[in-house]
Coordinates of C-alpha atoms in Angstrom, one line a residue:
Chain C
X1 CA 2.9 -34.7 11.7
X2 CA 4.1 -37.4 9.8
X3 CA 4.6 -37.9 6.1
X4 CA 2.8 -40.7 4.5
X5 CA 5.8 -42.8 3.6
X6 CA 6.7 -42.5 7.4
X7 CA 3.5 -43.9 8.2
X8 CA 3.4 -46.9 5.9
X9 CA 7.1 -47.9 6.8
X10 CA 6.2 -48.0 10.4
X11 CA 3.1 -49.8 9.5
X12 CA 4.9 -52.4 7.4
X13 CA 7.9 -52.9 10.1
X14 CA 5.3 -54.1 12.4
X15 CA 2.6 -55.9 10.5
X16 CA 5.1 -57.7 7.6
X17 CA 8.3 -57.8 9.2
X18 CA 7.8 -59.3 12.6
X19 CA 8.7 -56.3 14.7
X20 CA 8.1 -57.1 18.4
X21 CA 9.1 -56.6 21.7
X22 CA 11.0 -59.8 22.6
X23 CA 10.5 -59.4 26.3
X24 CA 9.4 -57.1 29.1
X25 CA 11.5 -58.4 32.3
X26 CA 10.9 -57.0 35.6
X27 CA 13.9 -57.3 37.9
X28 CA 13.2 -58.0 41.5
X29 CA 15.5 -57.8 44.5
X30 CA 15.2 -60.7 46.8
X31 CA 17.6 -59.5 49.4
X32 CA 14.7 -58.3 51.8
X33 CA 13.5 -62.0 51.6
X34 CA 16.6 -63.9 52.9
X35 CA 16.0 -65.9 56.0
X36 CA 17.9 -68.3 58.2
X37 CA 14.5 -70.6 57.5
X38 CA 14.4 -71.6 54.0
X39 CA 10.9 -72.2 54.1
X40 CA 10.2 -68.5 55.3
X41 CA 12.3 -67.1 52.8
X42 CA 10.5 -69.1 50.2
X43 CA 7.2 -67.5 51.2
X44 CA 8.5 -64.0 51.3
X45 CA 9.8 -64.6 47.7
X46 CA 6.7 -66.0 46.7
X47 CA 4.5 -63.3 48.0
X48 CA 7.1 -60.4 46.8
X49 CA 7.0 -61.6 43.4
X50 CA 3.2 -62.0 43.3
X51 CA 3.0 -58.6 44.8
X52 CA 5.3 -56.4 42.4
X53 CA 4.7 -58.5 39.3
X54 CA 1.2 -59.7 39.3
X55 CA 0.0 -57.3 36.8
X56 CA 3.1 -57.5 34.6
X57 CA 1.3 -59.8 32.2
X58 CA -2.0 -57.9 32.0
X59 CA -0.2 -54.7 31.9
X60 CA 2.2 -55.6 29.0
X61 CA -0.7 -57.3 26.8
X62 CA -2.8 -54.1 27.1
X63 CA 0.2 -51.5 26.1
X64 CA 1.2 -54.3 23.5
X65 CA -2.4 -54.3 22.4
X66 CA -2.6 -50.3 22.4
X67 CA 0.2 -49.9 20.2
X68 CA -0.4 -52.7 18.1
X69 CA 2.8 -54.3 19.1
X70 CA 3.2 -57.6 20.3
X71 CA 5.4 -58.2 23.6
X72 CA 6.3 -61.9 22.9
X73 CA 7.7 -62.7 26.5
X74 CA 7.0 -61.7 29.8
X75 CA 9.6 -62.5 32.4
X76 CA 11.1 -62.0 35.8
X77 CA 14.6 -62.2 37.0
X78 CA 15.6 -62.1 40.5
X79 CA 18.8 -61.6 43.0
X80 CA 21.2 -64.4 42.4
X81 CA 19.6 -67.3 44.6
X82 CA 23.1 -68.6 45.8
X83 CA 23.1 -65.4 48.3
X84 CA 19.6 -66.6 49.9
X85 CA 20.6 -70.3 49.9
X86 CA 23.8 -69.2 51.7
X87 CA 22.1 -67.7 54.4
X88 CA 19.6 -70.4 54.7
X89 CA 21.5 -73.5 53.9
X90 CA 19.4 -76.4 53.2
X91 CA 18.4 -77.7 49.7
X92 CA 18.5 -74.9 47.4
X93 CA 15.8 -76.8 45.1
X94 CA 13.1 -75.4 47.5
X95 CA 14.0 -71.8 46.3
X96 CA 13.7 -73.2 42.6
X97 CA 10.3 -74.6 43.4
X98 CA 8.8 -71.6 45.1
X99 CA 10.1 -69.3 42.0
X100 CA 8.3 -71.6 39.6
X101 CA 5.3 -71.5 41.8
X102 CA 5.2 -67.7 41.4
X103 CA 5.8 -67.6 37.8
X104 CA 3.1 -70.0 37.1
X105 CA 0.8 -68.0 39.5
X106 CA 1.6 -64.5 37.6
X107 CA 1.6 -66.0 34.3
X108 CA 5.4 -65.1 32.8
X109 CA 6.8 -67.2 30.5
X110 CA 10.4 -67.7 32.3
X111 CA 12.0 -66.6 35.7
X112 CA 15.7 -66.3 35.7
X113 CA 18.2 -66.1 38.9
X114 CA 18.9 -69.5 39.8
X115 CA 22.1 -68.2 39.7
X116 CA 25.5 -68.1 41.4
X117 CA 28.6 -65.7 40.7
X118 CA 31.7 -67.5 41.2
X119 CA 34.1 -65.9 39.0
X120 CA 37.1 -65.7 41.8
X121 CA 35.9 -68.4 44.1
X122 CA 33.0 -70.2 45.7
X123 CA 31.4 -68.4 48.8
X124 CA 28.7 -70.1 51.1
X125 CA 25.7 -71.3 49.1
X126 CA 27.5 -71.3 45.6
X127 CA 28.6 -75.0 45.8
X128 CA 25.4 -76.2 46.9
X129 CA 23.3 -74.2 44.1
X130 CA 25.6 -75.3 41.4
X131 CA 25.2 -78.9 42.7
X132 CA 21.7 -78.6 42.6
X133 CA 20.8 -76.9 39.2
X134 CA 20.4 -79.9 37.1
X135 CA 17.9 -81.1 39.7
X136 CA 16.1 -77.7 40.0
X137 CA 15.8 -77.4 36.2
X138 CA 14.2 -80.8 35.9
X139 CA 11.7 -80.3 38.8
X140 CA 10.5 -77.0 37.6
X141 CA 9.2 -75.6 34.3
X142 CA 9.9 -72.0 34.3
X143 CA 13.1 -71.5 36.3
X144 CA 16.3 -70.4 34.3
X145 CA 19.7 -70.7 35.6
X146 CA 23.1 -69.0 35.0
X147 CA 26.5 -69.3 36.7
X148 CA 29.3 -66.6 35.8
X149 CA 32.6 -68.5 36.2
X150 CA 35.0 -65.6 34.9
X151 CA 35.7 -62.0 34.4
X152 CA 38.1 -59.8 32.8
X153 CA 38.5 -58.2 36.4
X154 CA 39.0 -61.9 38.0
X155 CA 40.1 -64.2 35.5
X156 CA 38.4 -67.4 34.8
X157 CA 37.5 -69.7 37.9
X158 CA 38.9 -73.1 36.3
X159 CA 37.3 -75.4 39.5
X160 CA 33.8 -73.9 38.3
X161 CA 34.5 -74.4 34.8
X162 CA 35.1 -78.1 35.4
X163 CA 32.2 -78.3 37.7
X164 CA 29.9 -76.5 35.2
X165 CA 30.7 -79.0 32.2
X166 CA 29.6 -81.7 34.5
X167 CA 26.3 -79.8 35.4
X168 CA 25.3 -79.1 31.8
X169 CA 25.8 -82.9 30.9
X170 CA 23.8 -83.8 34.0
X171 CA 20.9 -81.0 33.5
X172 CA 20.5 -82.6 30.0
X173 CA 20.6 -86.2 31.4
X174 CA 17.9 -85.7 33.8
X175 CA 15.5 -84.4 31.3
X176 CA 16.6 -86.6 28.6
X177 CA 12.8 -87.4 28.3
X178 CA 11.9 -83.8 27.6
X179 CA 14.2 -83.2 24.8
X180 CA 17.0 -82.5 27.1
X181 CA 15.3 -79.1 27.9
X182 CA 17.3 -78.7 31.2
X183 CA 20.5 -77.5 29.7
X184 CA 18.5 -75.2 27.2
X185 CA 17.6 -73.2 30.7
X186 CA 21.3 -72.9 31.6
X187 CA 23.8 -70.4 30.8
X188 CA 27.5 -70.4 31.7
X189 CA 29.0 -66.8 31.5
X190 CA 32.1 -64.9 31.6
X191 CA 31.8 -61.4 32.5
X192 CA 27.9 -61.4 33.3
X193 CA 25.7 -58.5 33.2
X194 CA 23.7 -57.4 36.2
X195 CA 20.8 -55.9 33.9
X196 CA 20.2 -58.5 31.3
X197 CA 16.6 -59.2 30.4
X198 CA 17.1 -62.0 28.2
X199 CA 17.0 -65.7 29.4
X200 CA 18.2 -67.8 30.2
X201 CA 20.8 -65.7 31.5
X202 CA 19.0 -62.9 33.2
X203 CA 19.4 -62.3 36.9
X204 CA 18.7 -59.0 39.1
X205 CA 22.1 -57.9 40.1
X206 CA 22.9 -56.7 43.6
X207 CA 23.9 -53.1 42.5
X208 CA 20.3 -52.7 40.8
X209 CA 17.4 -50.9 42.5
X210 CA 14.7 -53.1 44.5
X211 CA 12.5 -53.5 41.0
X212 CA 12.8 -52.5 37.5
X213 CA 11.4 -53.1 34.5
X214 CA 13.6 -53.8 31.5
X215 CA 13.1 -54.5 27.8
X216 CA 14.8 -56.7 25.1
X217 CA 13.4 -55.6 21.5
X218 CA 13.4 -57.9 18.6
X219 CA 13.4 -56.9 15.0
X220 CA 16.1 -58.8 12.7
X221 CA 12.9 -59.2 10.0
X222 CA 12.8 -55.5 9.9
X223 CA 16.6 -55.1 9.3
X224 CA 16.6 -57.9 6.8
X225 CA 13.6 -56.3 4.5
X226 CA 15.4 -52.8 4.7
X227 CA 18.6 -54.3 3.6
X228 CA 16.7 -56.4 0.9
X229 CA 15.4 -52.9 -0.5
X230 CA 19.1 -51.7 -0.9
X231 CA 20.9 -52.2 -4.5
X232 CA 23.0 -55.1 -4.4
X233 CA 26.2 -52.9 -5.2
X234 CA 25.6 -50.2 -2.4
X235 CA 28.8 -50.1 -0.4
X236 CA 29.2 -51.4 3.3
X237 CA 29.4 -48.0 4.9
X238 CA 25.8 -47.3 3.6
X239 CA 24.8 -50.6 4.6
X240 CA 25.8 -50.1 8.0
X241 CA 24.2 -46.7 7.9
X242 CA 20.8 -48.1 7.1
X243 CA 21.2 -50.7 9.9
X244 CA 22.1 -48.1 12.3
X245 CA 18.8 -46.0 11.2
X246 CA 16.6 -49.0 11.4
X247 CA 18.0 -49.8 15.0
X248 CA 17.5 -46.6 16.5
X249 CA 13.8 -46.8 14.9
X250 CA 13.5 -50.4 16.7
X251 CA 14.8 -49.4 20.1
X252 CA 12.6 -46.3 20.1
X253 CA 9.7 -48.5 20.2
X254 CA 11.1 -50.5 22.8
X255 CA 12.1 -47.5 24.9
X256 CA 8.2 -46.2 24.2
X257 CA 6.5 -49.6 25.3
X258 CA 8.9 -50.3 28.1
X259 CA 8.6 -47.0 29.8
X260 CA 4.8 -47.1 29.5
X261 CA 4.4 -50.6 31.0
X262 CA 7.2 -49.6 33.9
X263 CA 5.0 -46.3 34.5
X264 CA 1.6 -48.2 35.0
X265 CA 3.3 -50.8 37.1
X266 CA 4.7 -48.1 39.0
X267 CA 8.2 -49.5 39.0
X268 CA 11.3 -47.5 37.6
X269 CA 12.2 -48.3 34.1
X270 CA 15.5 -50.2 33.8
X271 CA 17.1 -50.6 30.5
X272 CA 16.7 -51.0 26.9
X273 CA 19.2 -54.2 25.7
X274 CA 19.9 -53.3 22.2
X275 CA 19.9 -56.8 20.8
X276 CA 18.9 -58.1 17.7
X277 CA 17.0 -61.3 19.1
X278 CA 15.9 -63.9 16.5
X279 CA 13.0 -66.1 16.9
X280 CA 12.3 -69.4 14.9
X281 CA 9.7 -67.9 12.7
X282 CA 10.6 -67.6 9.1
X283 CA 11.8 -64.1 8.5
X284 CA 13.1 -63.3 11.9
X285 CA 16.5 -64.3 11.4
X286 CA 20.3 -62.5 12.2
X287 CA 21.4 -65.4 9.7
X288 CA 19.3 -64.1 6.7
X289 CA 20.8 -60.2 7.6
X290 CA 24.1 -61.6 7.1
X291 CA 22.6 -63.4 4.0
X292 CA 21.4 -60.0 2.9
X293 CA 24.6 -58.2 3.5
X294 CA 26.0 -60.6 0.8
X295 CA 26.8 -64.4 2.0
X296 CA 25.4 -67.1 0.1
X297 CA 24.6 -68.7 3.4
X298 CA 25.5 -67.8 7.1
X299 CA 29.0 -69.6 8.4
X300 CA 30.7 -68.7 4.7
X301 CA 34.1 -66.8 5.1
X302 CA 33.2 -63.2 5.7
X303 CA 30.5 -64.1 8.2
X304 CA 32.6 -62.8 11.1
X305 CA 33.2 -59.5 9.4
X306 CA 29.5 -58.9 8.3
X307 CA 28.4 -59.8 11.8
X308 CA 31.0 -57.4 13.3
X309 CA 29.7 -54.8 11.2
X310 CA 26.3 -55.5 11.8
X311 CA 26.6 -55.6 15.6
X312 CA 28.1 -52.3 15.8
X313 CA 25.7 -50.7 13.6
X314 CA 22.9 -52.0 16.0
X315 CA 24.7 -50.5 19.1
X316 CA 25.3 -47.0 17.3
X317 CA 21.7 -46.9 16.3
X318 CA 20.2 -48.1 19.5
X319 CA 22.3 -45.9 21.9
X320 CA 20.9 -42.5 20.4
X321 CA 17.5 -44.0 20.9
X322 CA 17.2 -44.9 24.4
X323 CA 17.9 -42.8 27.6
X324 CA 19.2 -45.9 29.4
X325 CA 21.0 -48.8 27.3
X326 CA 22.3 -51.9 29.1
X327 CA 22.1 -55.6 29.3
X328 CA 23.9 -57.5 26.6
X329 CA 23.3 -55.2 23.6
X330 CA 24.4 -56.7 20.3
X331 CA 23.3 -59.1 17.9
X332 CA 22.4 -62.7 19.1
X333 CA 23.1 -65.6 17.2
X334 CA 21.4 -68.6 19.0
X335 CA 21.7 -71.5 16.6
X336 CA 18.2 -73.3 17.6
X337 CA 16.3 -70.0 17.7
X338 CA 17.2 -68.7 14.0
X339 CA 15.9 -70.1 11.2
X340 CA 19.0 -69.2 9.0
X341 CA 21.4 -70.7 11.8
X342 CA 19.6 -73.6 11.8
X343 CA 19.3 -74.0 8.1
X344 CA 23.2 -73.2 7.8
X345 CA 23.9 -75.9 10.6
X346 CA 22.2 -78.6 8.9
X347 CA 23.8 -77.9 5.5
X348 CA 27.5 -78.1 7.4
X349 CA 28.1 -74.4 6.2
X350 CA 28.0 -73.3 10.0
X351 CA 30.3 -75.1 12.3
X352 CA 31.0 -74.5 15.9
X353 CA 34.5 -73.1 15.3
X354 CA 32.7 -70.6 13.0
X355 CA 30.5 -69.8 15.6
X356 CA 33.3 -69.4 18.1
X357 CA 34.8 -66.6 15.9
X358 CA 31.6 -64.9 15.5
X359 CA 31.0 -64.6 19.3
X360 CA 34.0 -62.4 19.6
X361 CA 32.6 -59.8 17.6
X362 CA 28.9 -59.9 19.0
X363 CA 26.7 -60.6 22.1
X364 CA 26.6 -63.2 23.5
X365 CA 28.1 -66.6 23.0
X366 CA 27.8 -70.1 21.8
X367 CA 24.2 -70.0 22.2
X368 CA 21.5 -72.9 22.0
X369 CA 23.8 -75.3 20.3
X370 CA 23.1 -78.8 20.2
X371 CA 26.0 -81.2 20.7
X372 CA 26.3 -84.8 20.4
X373 CA 24.9 -86.8 23.6
X374 CA 28.1 -88.5 24.1
X375 CA 30.0 -85.5 24.8
X376 CA 32.0 -86.0 28.1
X377 CA 31.7 -83.6 30.7
X378 CA 35.5 -82.5 30.2
X379 CA 34.7 -81.6 26.5
X380 CA 32.0 -79.2 27.5
X381 CA 34.3 -77.6 30.3
X382 CA 36.8 -77.1 27.4
X383 CA 34.1 -75.2 25.2
X384 CA 33.2 -73.2 28.3
X385 CA 36.8 -72.1 29.0
X386 CA 37.4 -71.2 25.5
X387 CA 34.3 -68.9 25.4
X388 CA 35.3 -67.4 28.6
X389 CA 38.5 -66.5 27.2
X390 CA 37.3 -64.9 24.6
X391 CA 35.1 -62.6 26.8
X392 CA 37.9 -62.2 29.6
X393 CA 40.4 -61.1 26.8
X394 CA 37.9 -58.8 24.9
X395 CA 36.3 -57.2 28.1
X396 CA 32.9 -58.6 26.9
X397 CA 30.3 -60.7 27.8
X398 CA 30.4 -64.3 26.4
X399 CA 28.3 -67.2 27.2
X400 CA 28.0 -71.1 26.6
X401 CA 24.5 -72.8 26.3
X402 CA 24.9 -76.1 24.8
X403 CA 22.7 -78.8 24.9
X404 CA 24.1 -82.4 24.9
X405 CA 21.4 -84.3 23.0
X406 CA 21.5 -87.5 25.2
X407 CA 20.9 -90.6 22.8
X408 CA 21.3 -88.7 19.8
X409 CA 24.3 -88.6 17.2
X410 CA 25.5 -85.9 14.8
X411 CA 22.9 -84.8 12.4
X412 CA 19.7 -86.1 14.4
X413 CA 17.9 -83.0 16.0
X414 CA 16.2 -81.9 19.1
X415 CA 13.0 -79.7 19.3
X416 CA 12.3 -77.8 22.2
X417 CA 9.1 -75.8 21.0
X418 CA 8.2 -72.4 21.3
X419 CA 11.1 -69.4 21.1
X420 CA 13.7 -71.9 22.0
X421 CA 13.2 -73.5 18.5
X422 CA 14.9 -76.8 17.4
X423 CA 18.4 -77.7 15.9
X424 CA 20.9 -80.4 14.5
X425 CA 23.6 -81.9 16.6
X426 CA 26.7 -80.1 15.6
X427 CA 29.8 -81.6 15.4
X428 CA 32.8 -81.3 17.9
X429 CA 36.3 -82.5 18.1
X430 CA 36.5 -85.7 20.1
X431 CA 40.3 -85.3 21.4
X432 CA 40.3 -84.8 25.2
X433 CA 41.2 -81.5 27.0
X434 CA 40.7 -83.7 30.3
X435 CA 44.2 -83.3 31.8
X436 CA 43.9 -79.3 31.3
X437 CA 40.5 -79.2 32.7
X438 CA 41.3 -81.6 35.9
X439 CA 44.0 -79.2 36.6
X440 CA 41.5 -76.9 38.1
X441 CA 42.6 -73.5 39.7
X442 CA 42.3 -70.6 38.1
X443 CA 43.6 -68.6 34.9
X444 CA 44.8 -65.2 36.4
X445 CA 43.1 -62.0 35.2
X446 CA 44.6 -60.5 32.0
X447 CA 46.7 -57.8 31.9
X448 CA 43.5 -55.8 30.6
X449 CA 42.0 -56.0 34.0
X450 CA 44.7 -53.6 35.5
X451 CA 42.8 -50.5 34.2
X452 CA 43.3 -48.2 37.4
Chain G
X1 CA -8.6 -30.7 30.0
X2 CA -7.6 -34.2 29.4
X3 CA -4.5 -34.7 27.4
X4 CA -5.3 -35.5 23.8
X5 CA -4.2 -38.9 22.1
X6 CA -4.4 -39.4 18.6
X7 CA -4.2 -42.7 16.5
X8 CA -3.3 -43.0 12.8
X9 CA -5.7 -44.9 10.6
X10 CA -5.0 -46.0 7.3
X11 CA -6.8 -47.8 4.5
X12 CA -5.6 -49.1 1.3
X13 CA -7.6 -51.3 -1.3
X14 CA -9.7 -51.5 -4.3
X15 CA -12.0 -48.7 -4.6
X16 CA -15.5 -49.0 -4.1
X17 CA -18.5 -46.8 -3.1
X18 CA -18.8 -46.0 0.5
X19 CA -15.5 -46.7 1.9
X20 CA -15.0 -43.3 3.6
X21 CA -18.3 -43.4 4.8
X22 CA -18.3 -46.8 6.5
X23 CA -14.6 -45.7 8.0
X24 CA -16.1 -42.5 9.3
X25 CA -19.3 -44.5 10.8
X26 CA -17.3 -46.6 12.9
X27 CA -15.0 -44.0 14.0
X28 CA -18.0 -42.0 15.2
X29 CA -19.4 -45.3 16.7
X30 CA -16.2 -45.8 18.7
X31 CA -16.5 -42.0 20.1
X32 CA -13.5 -40.8 18.4
X33 CA -13.4 -37.4 16.5
X34 CA -11.5 -37.3 13.1
X35 CA -8.8 -34.7 13.3
X36 CA -7.7 -34.8 9.8
X37 CA -8.0 -36.9 6.7
X38 CA -6.0 -37.3 3.6
X39 CA -7.6 -39.5 0.6
X40 CA -6.8 -40.4 -2.9
X41 CA -7.8 -42.8 -5.6
X42 CA -4.9 -43.9 -7.8
X43 CA -5.7 -46.7 -10.5
X44 CA -8.7 -48.0 -8.8
X45 CA -6.8 -48.2 -5.4
X46 CA -7.9 -46.2 -2.5
X47 CA -5.7 -45.0 0.1
X48 CA -6.4 -42.9 3.1
X49 CA -4.6 -41.8 6.0
X50 CA -7.0 -40.5 8.9
X51 CA -5.8 -39.0 12.0
X52 CA -8.3 -39.6 14.9
X53 CA -8.6 -38.4 18.4
X54 CA -9.2 -41.3 20.7
X55 CA -8.8 -40.1 24.3
X56 CA -12.7 -40.5 24.9
X57 CA -13.2 -43.7 22.6
X58 CA -15.3 -46.3 24.1
X59 CA -13.5 -49.1 22.9
X60 CA -9.8 -50.0 22.2
X61 CA -7.8 -49.0 19.2
X62 CA -7.5 -52.7 18.3
X63 CA -11.4 -53.2 18.6
X64 CA -11.7 -50.0 16.2
X65 CA -9.4 -51.7 13.7
X66 CA -11.4 -55.1 14.1
X67 CA -14.8 -53.2 13.8
X68 CA -13.5 -51.1 10.4
X69 CA -12.3 -54.7 8.9
X70 CA -15.4 -56.4 9.7
X71 CA -17.3 -53.3 7.7
X72 CA -14.8 -53.7 4.8
X73 CA -13.7 -56.8 4.1
X74 CA -10.7 -57.2 1.6
X75 CA -9.3 -53.7 2.2
X76 CA -6.2 -53.5 4.4
X77 CA -6.9 -51.5 7.4
X78 CA -4.4 -50.4 10.2
X79 CA -5.2 -48.2 13.4
X80 CA -2.1 -47.6 15.5
X81 CA -1.4 -45.0 18.2
X82 CA 0.3 -41.8 17.4
X83 CA 3.2 -42.5 19.7
X84 CA 4.6 -45.2 17.9
X85 CA 5.0 -42.9 14.8
X86 CA 6.3 -40.0 17.0
X87 CA 8.9 -42.4 18.7
X88 CA 10.3 -43.8 15.5
X89 CA 10.2 -40.5 13.3
X90 CA 11.5 -37.8 15.6
X91 CA 14.2 -37.4 17.7

């Protein structure tokens, strides 16, 4: 039996400190839906998603209610659509619309997998899909898109990087009347993982089972409050130890809820993603954890070191707590989704350069950053290239999800609503990287790739 | 025999006459049975920890919590499934 202290601790984690399950994401393979006729393929996709994930929302809600833990988002990720588009040819946006219809039908929050993997080159369907991304995101509500443009093994496909700079801009332009939401649903990856349950970058890798259920936990509020209870002069190794223990508990809850939802749905349990995912709600911020560790504001000198320690401690605690860990696993630093990051960006403490340094020591990358509306495609490509280089050299996943705020200048703000949050336009450097980006070609794989 | 499922019910608040009785009534009405209770009044504050068996309950755990809250306005009531505590506090 449990002692009263354990009981009260658990209750306060959930009721007072925003411990929740960020997402239950069902990964569904669409390989058996491929058809040379795109319309037939779309019908099969719609049917398969509705058949397998039709009860996802209901089941997740009932398990959430049973345990008194909210499951904030229910999502589906699918096989990268470029593969199906490559087989059928034709306009890939058809697929996006089929995914969107299925997502609306089953009542989920997002569907991911309008994706292409082009780290080493383009194959059939890849270019067509990438070209169609801005339109697909503008013409659907719930579809998310990602493109992998580099890896430690393959190097960086700079032709794809150039293309993605343009597509990010176009995605924003086409949705300029809706807070540029298109670009908020588009992620450019280096070293993308196949079992990530988090949006917008989730897709169902080809190495995965036909359908699996993965879980992403949240919990920055819980970590911050246990740190707040520690004395100010506690040494950092004790702080790390406390974070580790808390991460263990958070992850256990994710494992419990995820495996129960999976078992009711008759699907295999995939992974727990050990990420600390913030929400814009007050008290659910990764930046506030860093400030609790001892920084006046997130973005101050020392932020990278604090974040490195946090990220590592979260993994160490979480890995013991779950039978199957995967996904991105680390601390997320999406600016517009994190109350403390928003405040630091508004105050000018947090700059894009500091964020870039932070991405070298945590998952995932430059995430949900609003940039000036007049930023050129080349500059966006260069941001992607920088971030991909960090991922490639450090054998880790990095990503870029920046939102050019069409018509807005530095200091003004975009508001996406919901979990995507809001954020101020951040300053970029204006010097042109156009010559380098226009060279195209490939950055060869680094020495780190030769591990065999 | 059906697998037993337990929940933990906690009540914290200013002491008044009949808190335990009202909780016990709500638990009985929900068709749950009490396994163990620890309760103390300290400095006018009532705290209680009750383990209940819920596998044959006629409503959800959430609903039971709402029923008790309705019977006892002004005190803090939480009912949570045992599995949460087991997973968090044991390896």
